[in-house]
Coordinates of C-alpha atoms and ligand atoms in Angstrom, one line a residue:
M667 CA -25.4 35.9 39.1
N668 CA -29.1 36.6 38.6
K669 CA -31.2 39.2 40.4
V670 CA -32.7 36.9 43.0
Q671 CA -29.2 35.7 43.9
S672 CA -27.7 39.2 44.1
D673 CA -30.7 40.5 46.0
F674 CA -30.2 37.7 48.5
L675 CA -26.5 38.4 49.0
S676 CA -27.4 42.1 49.4
L677 CA -29.9 41.2 52.1
L678 CA -27.1 39.5 54.1
E679 CA -24.7 42.3 53.5
N680 CA -27.2 44.9 54.5
H681 CA -27.8 43.4 58.0
R682 CA -27.7 45.8 60.9
S683 CA -29.0 45.3 64.5
I684 CA -32.2 47.2 65.1
R685 CA -32.8 48.5 68.6
H686 CA -35.7 50.9 67.9
F687 CA -39.0 49.5 66.9
L688 CA -42.5 50.9 66.0
D689 CA -45.3 50.1 68.4
K690 CA -46.8 47.6 66.0
K691 CA -47.3 43.8 66.3
I692 CA -46.1 41.4 63.6
P693 CA -48.9 39.2 62.4
D694 CA -48.7 35.7 63.9
F695 CA -48.9 34.4 60.3
D696 CA -45.5 36.0 59.5
I697 CA -43.9 34.8 62.7
R698 CA -44.9 31.2 61.9
R699 CA -43.8 31.6 58.3
I700 CA -40.4 32.9 59.5
I701 CA -39.9 30.1 62.0
T702 CA -41.1 27.4 59.5
A703 CA -38.4 28.7 57.1
A704 CA -35.8 28.9 59.8
Q705 CA -36.5 25.3 60.9
S706 CA -35.2 24.0 57.5
V707 CA -31.7 24.7 58.8
S708 CA -29.2 21.8 59.1
T709 CA -28.9 20.4 62.6
S710 CA -26.5 17.7 63.9
S711 CA -27.9 14.3 62.8
N712 CA -31.2 16.1 62.3
G713 CA -31.5 16.0 66.1
Q714 CA -33.1 19.6 66.2
A715 CA -31.8 20.0 69.7
F716 CA -33.4 23.5 70.2
S717 CA -36.6 25.1 71.3
I718 CA -37.8 28.6 70.6
I719 CA -40.0 30.5 73.1
N720 CA -42.1 33.2 71.4
V721 CA -42.6 35.9 74.1
T722 CA -45.4 38.3 73.3
D723 CA -46.8 39.0 76.8
Q724 CA -45.9 42.6 77.6
E725 CA -45.2 42.0 81.3
M726 CA -42.9 39.1 80.5
K727 CA -41.0 41.2 77.9
K728 CA -40.6 43.9 80.5
K729 CA -39.2 41.4 83.0
L730 CA -36.8 40.0 80.3
A731 CA -35.7 43.5 79.4
N732 CA -34.8 44.0 83.0
Y733 CA -33.0 40.7 83.3
A734 CA -31.0 41.5 80.2
G735 CA -29.6 44.6 81.8
S736 CA -32.4 47.2 81.1
Q737 CA -32.4 46.6 77.4
K738 CA -35.5 48.6 76.4
Q739 CA -35.7 47.1 72.9
V740 CA -36.7 43.8 74.5
E741 CA -39.8 45.5 75.9
D742 CA -40.5 47.5 72.8
C743 CA -40.1 44.8 70.1
S744 CA -43.2 42.9 68.8
N745 CA -41.9 39.4 69.6
F746 CA -39.0 38.4 71.8
L747 CA -37.8 35.0 70.7
V748 CA -35.7 33.0 73.2
F749 CA -33.5 30.4 71.6
C750 CA -32.9 27.5 73.9
A751 CA -30.5 24.6 73.7
D752 CA -32.7 21.6 74.3
L753 CA -31.7 18.1 75.3
F754 CA -34.9 17.7 77.4
R755 CA -36.8 16.5 74.4
L756 CA -34.2 13.8 73.6
E757 CA -34.1 12.7 77.3
Q758 CA -37.9 12.4 77.4
I759 CA -37.9 10.3 74.2
S760 CA -35.0 8.1 75.5
Q761 CA -36.9 7.4 78.7
R762 CA -40.0 6.4 76.8
L763 CA -37.9 4.1 74.6
N764 CA -36.0 2.8 77.7
V765 CA -32.7 3.9 76.2
E766 CA -30.0 4.8 78.7
M767 CA -28.5 8.2 77.7
K768 CA -27.3 9.9 80.9
K769 CA -23.6 9.7 80.1
V770 CA -24.2 11.1 76.6
L771 CA -26.6 13.9 77.8
D772 CA -24.1 15.0 80.4
S773 CA -21.3 15.3 77.8
T774 CA -19.6 18.5 76.6
E775 CA -20.2 17.3 73.0
M776 CA -24.0 17.2 73.5
F777 CA -23.8 20.7 75.1
L778 CA -22.0 21.9 71.9
I779 CA -24.5 20.1 69.6
A780 CA -27.5 21.7 71.3
T781 CA -25.9 25.2 71.5
I782 CA -24.9 25.0 67.8
D783 CA -28.3 23.8 66.7
A784 CA -30.0 26.6 68.6
T785 CA -27.6 29.1 67.1
L786 CA -28.1 27.9 63.5
V787 CA -31.9 28.1 63.7
A788 CA -31.6 31.6 65.2
Q789 CA -29.5 32.9 62.4
N790 CA -31.9 31.4 59.8
T791 CA -34.7 33.2 61.8
V792 CA -32.8 36.4 61.4
V793 CA -32.3 36.1 57.7
A794 CA -36.0 35.0 57.2
A795 CA -37.2 38.0 59.3
E796 CA -35.0 40.5 57.5
S797 CA -36.1 39.1 54.1
L798 CA -39.7 40.2 55.1
G799 CA -38.4 43.7 56.1
Y800 CA -38.5 43.1 59.9
G801 CA -35.7 44.3 62.1
I802 CA -33.9 42.2 64.7
V803 CA -31.3 42.3 67.4
Y804 CA -29.7 39.4 69.3
T805 CA -29.9 39.7 73.0
G806 CA -27.2 37.7 74.8
G807 CA -28.0 39.9 77.8
I808 CA -30.5 37.4 79.0
R809 CA -27.5 35.3 80.2
N810 CA -26.9 38.0 82.8
N811 CA -29.7 36.4 84.8
P812 CA -30.0 32.9 83.3
E813 CA -31.8 31.4 86.4
K814 CA -34.5 34.1 86.4
V815 CA -35.0 33.8 82.7
S816 CA -35.3 30.0 82.9
E817 CA -37.8 30.3 85.8
L818 CA -39.9 32.9 84.0
L819 CA -40.0 30.8 80.8
N820 CA -40.6 27.5 82.8
L821 CA -37.6 25.9 81.1
P822 CA -37.1 22.3 82.1
Y823 CA -33.9 20.5 83.1
R824 CA -31.6 19.9 80.1
T825 CA -32.6 23.1 78.4
F826 CA -31.1 26.6 78.8
P827 CA -31.5 30.0 77.1
V828 CA -28.7 30.6 74.7
F829 CA -29.8 34.1 73.7
G830 CA -33.0 36.0 72.7
I831 CA -33.8 37.9 69.5
C832 CA -36.0 41.0 69.4
I833 CA -38.0 41.2 66.3
G834 CA -40.3 44.0 65.1
Y835 CA -41.0 46.8 62.6
P836 CA -37.8 49.0 62.5
D837 CA -38.4 52.6 63.4
P838 CA -37.5 54.2 60.0
N839 CA -36.0 57.3 61.8
R840 CA -33.6 55.2 63.9
I841 CA -32.0 52.8 61.5
P842 CA -28.3 52.7 62.2
E843 CA -25.5 52.8 59.7
K844 CA -24.1 49.4 58.7
K845 CA -21.2 48.4 60.9
P846 CA -18.1 47.6 58.9
R847 CA -16.6 44.1 59.3
L848 CA -12.9 42.9 59.4
P849 CA -11.3 42.7 56.0
L850 CA -11.4 39.2 54.5
G851 CA -7.7 38.8 55.0
A852 CA -8.2 38.9 58.8
V853 CA -10.8 36.1 58.9
F854 CA -10.6 34.0 55.8
Y855 CA -7.4 32.0 55.4
Q856 CA -6.2 29.8 52.6
N857 CA -5.3 26.2 53.3
E858 CA -3.6 26.9 56.7
Y859 CA -3.6 29.4 59.5
P860 CA -1.2 32.2 58.6
N861 CA 1.6 33.8 60.5
F862 CA -0.1 36.5 62.6
D863 CA 2.3 39.1 61.2
E864 CA 0.5 38.7 57.9
V865 CA -2.9 39.2 59.5
Y866 CA -2.1 42.2 61.7
P867 CA -2.0 44.8 58.9
Y868 CA -5.6 43.9 58.1
I869 CA -6.5 44.6 61.7
N870 CA -4.7 47.9 61.6
K871 CA -6.7 48.7 58.5
Y872 CA -10.0 47.8 60.2
D873 CA -9.1 49.9 63.2
E874 CA -8.9 52.9 60.9
T875 CA -12.2 52.0 59.2
M876 CA -13.9 51.6 62.6
K877 CA -12.4 54.9 63.9
E878 CA -14.1 56.7 61.1
Y879 CA -17.3 54.7 61.7
Y880 CA -17.5 55.5 65.4
R881 CA -16.6 59.1 64.7
N882 CA -19.3 59.6 62.0
R883 CA -22.2 57.4 62.9
S884 CA -25.5 59.1 63.8
E885 CA -25.7 57.8 67.4
S886 CA -23.2 57.0 70.2
K887 CA -20.3 58.8 68.4
R888 CA -16.9 58.3 70.0
E889 CA -13.2 58.2 69.3
D890 CA -12.0 54.6 69.4
T891 CA -10.6 51.8 67.5
W892 CA -12.0 48.3 67.2
S893 CA -9.0 46.7 68.9
K894 CA -9.4 49.0 71.9
T895 CA -13.2 48.5 72.0
I896 CA -13.1 44.7 71.9
T897 CA -10.2 44.3 74.4
D898 CA -11.9 46.8 76.8
K899 CA -15.1 44.9 76.5
R900 CA -13.6 41.4 76.9
K901 CA -11.1 42.2 79.6
I902 CA -13.9 42.3 82.2
P903 CA -14.8 38.8 83.4
R904 CA -18.6 38.4 82.9
R905 CA -21.2 35.8 83.8
M906 CA -18.7 33.8 85.7
N907 CA -21.6 31.9 87.2
M908 CA -22.3 30.3 83.8
K909 CA -20.6 27.0 84.5
S910 CA -22.6 26.4 87.7
F911 CA -25.8 27.5 86.0
L912 CA -25.2 25.0 83.2
E913 CA -24.5 22.3 85.7
E914 CA -27.7 23.0 87.6
Q915 CA -29.6 23.1 84.3
G916 CA -28.4 19.6 83.2
Y917 CA -25.3 20.5 81.3
P918 CA -22.4 19.2 83.5
L919 CA -20.0 19.3 80.5
K920 CA -18.4 15.9 81.2
Ligands
LIG2329 C1 -25.0 36.1 70.4 C2 -25.2 37.6 70.3 C3 -25.6 38.3 71.5 C4 -25.8 39.7 71.4 N1 -26.3 40.4 72.5 C5 -26.7 41.7 72.4 C6 -27.3 42.3 73.4 O1 -27.5 41.7 74.5 N2 -27.7 43.6 73.3 C7 -27.5 44.3 72.1 O2 -27.9 45.4 72.0 N3 -26.9 43.7 71.0 C8 -26.5 42.4 71.1 N4 -25.9 41.8 70.1 C9 -25.7 42.5 68.8 C10 -24.3 42.8 68.5 O3 -23.8 43.8 69.3 C11 -24.2 43.2 67.0 O4 -24.6 42.1 66.2 C12 -22.7 43.6 66.6 O5 -22.3 44.8 67.3 C13 -22.6 43.9 65.1 O6 -23.5 44.9 64.8 P1 -24.6 44.7 63.7 O7 -25.5 43.5 64.0 O8 -25.5 46.0 63.7 O9 -23.9 44.5 62.4 C14 -25.6 40.4 70.1 C15 -25.2 39.7 69.0 C16 -25.0 38.3 69.1 C17 -24.5 37.6 67.9

């Protein structure tokens, strides 16, 4: 492996979410360079069923921070990028070409395609931004108030906000420790899905690793395991209005 290759893998392995930013704007040139690089991502049939809204207006960021559940970093970051699943563009084109597409656009498969395309371009954006030394954090919290977010951003029918990404200059004094990940044995299987008894020891091992991590990290220390954290988090039903919001927004999932 040459140095460029190993540096690139190190960049991926060094990822951590940044939630504290310097009060400094990223040059527009860099934002465009990042998005241009990210846009080279693969998308289903090259359909590019996504849109990215670059929010720089301070008042709008403040509102979005609020809608996302008082997430201050949304207000403090340089740019808040909202990644939208977008079938509106395709619908507009089909109407201009007199191609009937309603049944297709209403389908669960097209919902998946648009959501996956938006997610892929987002993760490329993350890697591009981090390669230039910027910090990022995803913000799924905007789905706490999807209607308000869509209204604020003037999102048309057949689009919806999948998540946002805060991007900015990381505050060098608030860079968190890297969060450990599950051992490979818990997520990477050979040829077939294994018996869960073979997997569970890896999860126990990870619980021990995360216990140490939560205990020793510089902020928000606590005594907990990963299994407990994730089941506590997921046991509470959240955003149960999502189905009706999606239907309203032109994603009836048929
Ligand atoms: C789709 C998605 C939505 C997320 N939403 C939020 C969010 O609303 N607020 C937040 O602080 N972090 C959010 N995160 C960041 C995760 O909490 C974080 O990636 C995870 O804990 C792993 O930590 P790391 O990124 O530092 O390695 C989100 C991540 C993803 C992928």
